[in-house]
Amino acid sequence: MTLVAPYMMFLNQEQFRVILLDSKKRLIRSCIVSIGSLNAATVHPRDVFRPAITYGAASLILVHNHPSGDPTPSDQDILLTQQLCMCGSILGITVLDHAIIGVKVLCV
């Protein structure tokens, strides 16, 4: 997560990104999907997977920050991860991980 953690850990708004990877798990690019408020960012599957489809990603990693500094996943974080994994499965794009960045980084 050294690709995005230094840029996200001290933001004062939640930011949701996707890290797009090719079939050999090499970086294609990192894309901002949503910028929210102090404690929430609205995320829709179409916005998460649009860049993955556009850039031909085989898999992706979900990343968002918690401005509070506590990377513990909320119930909404867990539900969103499950929903996005299902959507990815339907589209043939593997969701490899969901990292939450606070003062530390936690993978869901």
mmCIF file of C-alpha atoms in Angstrom:
data_model
loop_
_atom_site.group_PDB
_atom_site.id
_atom_site.type_symbol
_atom_site.label_atom_id
_atom_site.label_comp_id
_atom_site.label_asym_id
_atom_site.label_seq_id
_atom_site.Cartn_x
_atom_site.Cartn_y
_atom_site.Cartn_z
ATOM 1 C CA MET A 1 0.000 0.000 0.000
ATOM 2 C CA THR A 2 3.013 2.267 -0.209
ATOM 3 C CA LEU A 3 1.590 3.417 -3.538
ATOM 4 C CA VAL A 4 -1.291 5.357 -1.963
ATOM 5 C CA ALA A 5 -1.017 5.243 1.850
ATOM 6 C CA PRO A 6 1.344 8.230 2.196
ATOM 7 C CA TYR A 7 -1.102 10.365 0.203
ATOM 8 C CA MET A 8 -4.261 9.173 1.947
ATOM 9 C CA MET A 9 -3.455 8.730 5.633
ATOM 10 C CA PHE A 10 -3.775 12.391 6.592
ATOM 11 C CA LEU A 11 -6.670 13.457 4.366
ATOM 12 C CA ASN A 12 -9.565 15.143 6.182
ATOM 13 C CA GLN A 13 -12.174 13.599 3.853
ATOM 14 C CA GLU A 14 -12.792 9.970 2.999
ATOM 15 C CA GLN A 15 -11.396 9.058 -0.388
ATOM 16 C CA PHE A 16 -12.087 5.779 -2.190
ATOM 17 C CA ARG A 17 -9.601 4.537 -4.804
ATOM 18 C CA VAL A 18 -9.069 1.473 -6.934
ATOM 19 C CA ILE A 19 -5.662 0.125 -7.835
ATOM 20 C CA LEU A 20 -5.962 -1.553 -11.226
ATOM 21 C CA LEU A 21 -3.816 -4.581 -12.037
ATOM 22 C CA ASP A 22 -3.202 -6.583 -15.200
ATOM 23 C CA SER A 23 -3.368 -10.389 -15.474
ATOM 24 C CA LYS A 24 0.136 -10.676 -13.979
ATOM 25 C CA LYS A 25 -0.866 -8.403 -11.085
ATOM 26 C CA ARG A 26 1.246 -5.535 -12.399
ATOM 27 C CA LEU A 27 0.078 -1.996 -11.769
ATOM 28 C CA ILE A 28 -1.949 -0.366 -14.523
ATOM 29 C CA ARG A 29 -2.931 2.718 -12.532
ATOM 30 C CA SER A 30 -4.581 4.049 -9.386
ATOM 31 C CA CYS A 31 -7.890 5.880 -9.800
ATOM 32 C CA ILE A 32 -9.919 8.014 -7.401
ATOM 33 C CA VAL A 33 -13.504 6.750 -7.426
ATOM 34 C CA SER A 34 -15.092 8.969 -4.776
ATOM 35 C CA ILE A 35 -14.274 11.827 -2.431
ATOM 36 C CA GLY A 36 -16.651 12.085 0.473
ATOM 37 C CA SER A 37 -17.028 13.810 3.806
ATOM 38 C CA LEU A 38 -15.343 13.471 7.168
ATOM 39 C CA ASN A 39 -16.801 10.020 7.807
ATOM 40 C CA ALA A 40 -18.293 8.685 4.577
ATOM 41 C CA ALA A 41 -17.753 8.404 0.840
ATOM 42 C CA THR A 42 -20.555 7.348 -1.487
ATOM 43 C CA VAL A 43 -19.372 4.415 -3.582
ATOM 44 C CA HIS A 44 -21.354 2.695 -6.332
ATOM 45 C CA PRO A 45 -20.199 -0.494 -8.089
ATOM 46 C CA ARG A 46 -20.460 1.109 -11.539
ATOM 47 C CA ASP A 47 -18.010 3.819 -10.446
ATOM 48 C CA VAL A 48 -15.602 1.232 -9.011
ATOM 49 C CA PHE A 49 -15.594 -1.022 -12.062
ATOM 50 C CA ARG A 50 -15.803 1.625 -14.815
ATOM 51 C CA PRO A 51 -12.039 2.356 -14.750
ATOM 52 C CA ALA A 52 -11.274 -1.370 -14.464
ATOM 53 C CA ILE A 53 -13.235 -2.041 -17.647
ATOM 54 C CA THR A 54 -11.880 1.056 -19.413
ATOM 55 C CA TYR A 55 -8.247 0.132 -18.733
ATOM 56 C CA GLY A 56 -8.660 -3.629 -19.146
ATOM 57 C CA ALA A 57 -7.842 -4.592 -15.554
ATOM 58 C CA ALA A 58 -7.940 -8.277 -14.638
ATOM 59 C CA SER A 59 -8.060 -7.530 -10.919
ATOM 60 C CA LEU A 60 -8.144 -4.626 -8.528
ATOM 61 C CA ILE A 61 -7.502 -3.590 -4.959
ATOM 62 C CA LEU A 62 -9.976 -1.356 -3.147
ATOM 63 C CA VAL A 63 -8.496 1.357 -0.942
ATOM 64 C CA HIS A 64 -10.090 4.004 1.219
ATOM 65 C CA ASN A 65 -9.076 6.078 4.196
ATOM 66 C CA HIS A 66 -10.621 6.804 7.576
ATOM 67 C CA PRO A 67 -9.865 10.432 8.477
ATOM 68 C CA SER A 68 -10.296 9.512 12.167
ATOM 69 C CA GLY A 69 -7.037 7.561 11.879
ATOM 70 C CA ASP A 70 -8.686 4.300 13.009
ATOM 71 C CA PRO A 71 -8.526 1.734 10.185
ATOM 72 C CA THR A 72 -11.062 -0.615 11.815
ATOM 73 C CA PRO A 73 -13.671 -1.521 9.166
ATOM 74 C CA SER A 74 -17.226 -0.368 9.781
ATOM 75 C CA ASP A 75 -20.210 -2.618 9.119
ATOM 76 C CA GLN A 76 -20.756 -0.573 5.935
ATOM 77 C CA ASP A 77 -17.133 -1.199 4.868
ATOM 78 C CA ILE A 78 -17.583 -4.957 5.253
ATOM 79 C CA LEU A 79 -20.909 -4.965 3.388
ATOM 80 C CA LEU A 80 -19.476 -2.831 0.574
ATOM 81 C CA THR A 81 -16.493 -5.170 0.230
ATOM 82 C CA GLN A 82 -18.817 -8.178 -0.058
ATOM 83 C CA GLN A 83 -20.996 -6.425 -2.648
ATOM 84 C CA LEU A 84 -18.021 -5.336 -4.739
ATOM 85 C CA CYS A 85 -16.526 -8.844 -4.631
ATOM 86 C CA MET A 86 -19.819 -10.218 -5.989
ATOM 87 C CA CYS A 87 -19.944 -7.566 -8.719
ATOM 88 C CA GLY A 88 -16.347 -8.282 -9.659
ATOM 89 C CA SER A 89 -17.096 -11.979 -9.891
ATOM 90 C CA ILE A 90 -19.948 -11.303 -12.302
ATOM 91 C CA LEU A 91 -17.716 -9.053 -14.433
ATOM 92 C CA GLY A 92 -14.712 -11.373 -14.326
ATOM 93 C CA ILE A 93 -12.595 -8.807 -12.441
ATOM 94 C CA THR A 94 -11.148 -10.168 -9.206
ATOM 95 C CA VAL A 95 -11.237 -7.984 -6.102
ATOM 96 C CA LEU A 96 -7.972 -8.988 -4.429
ATOM 97 C CA ASP A 97 -8.207 -6.922 -1.249
ATOM 98 C CA HIS A 98 -9.734 -3.910 0.444
ATOM 99 C CA ALA A 99 -7.245 -1.816 2.400
ATOM 100 C CA ILE A 100 -8.394 0.788 4.891
ATOM 101 C CA ILE A 101 -5.881 3.500 5.642
ATOM 102 C CA GLY A 102 -5.770 5.338 8.938
ATOM 103 C CA VAL A 103 -2.675 5.957 10.980
ATOM 104 C CA LYS A 104 -2.032 2.286 10.096
ATOM 105 C CA VAL A 105 -3.199 0.209 7.129
ATOM 106 C CA LEU A 106 -5.654 -2.655 7.665
ATOM 107 C CA CYS A 107 -6.701 -5.112 4.969
ATOM 108 C CA VAL A 108 -10.299 -6.338 5.191
#
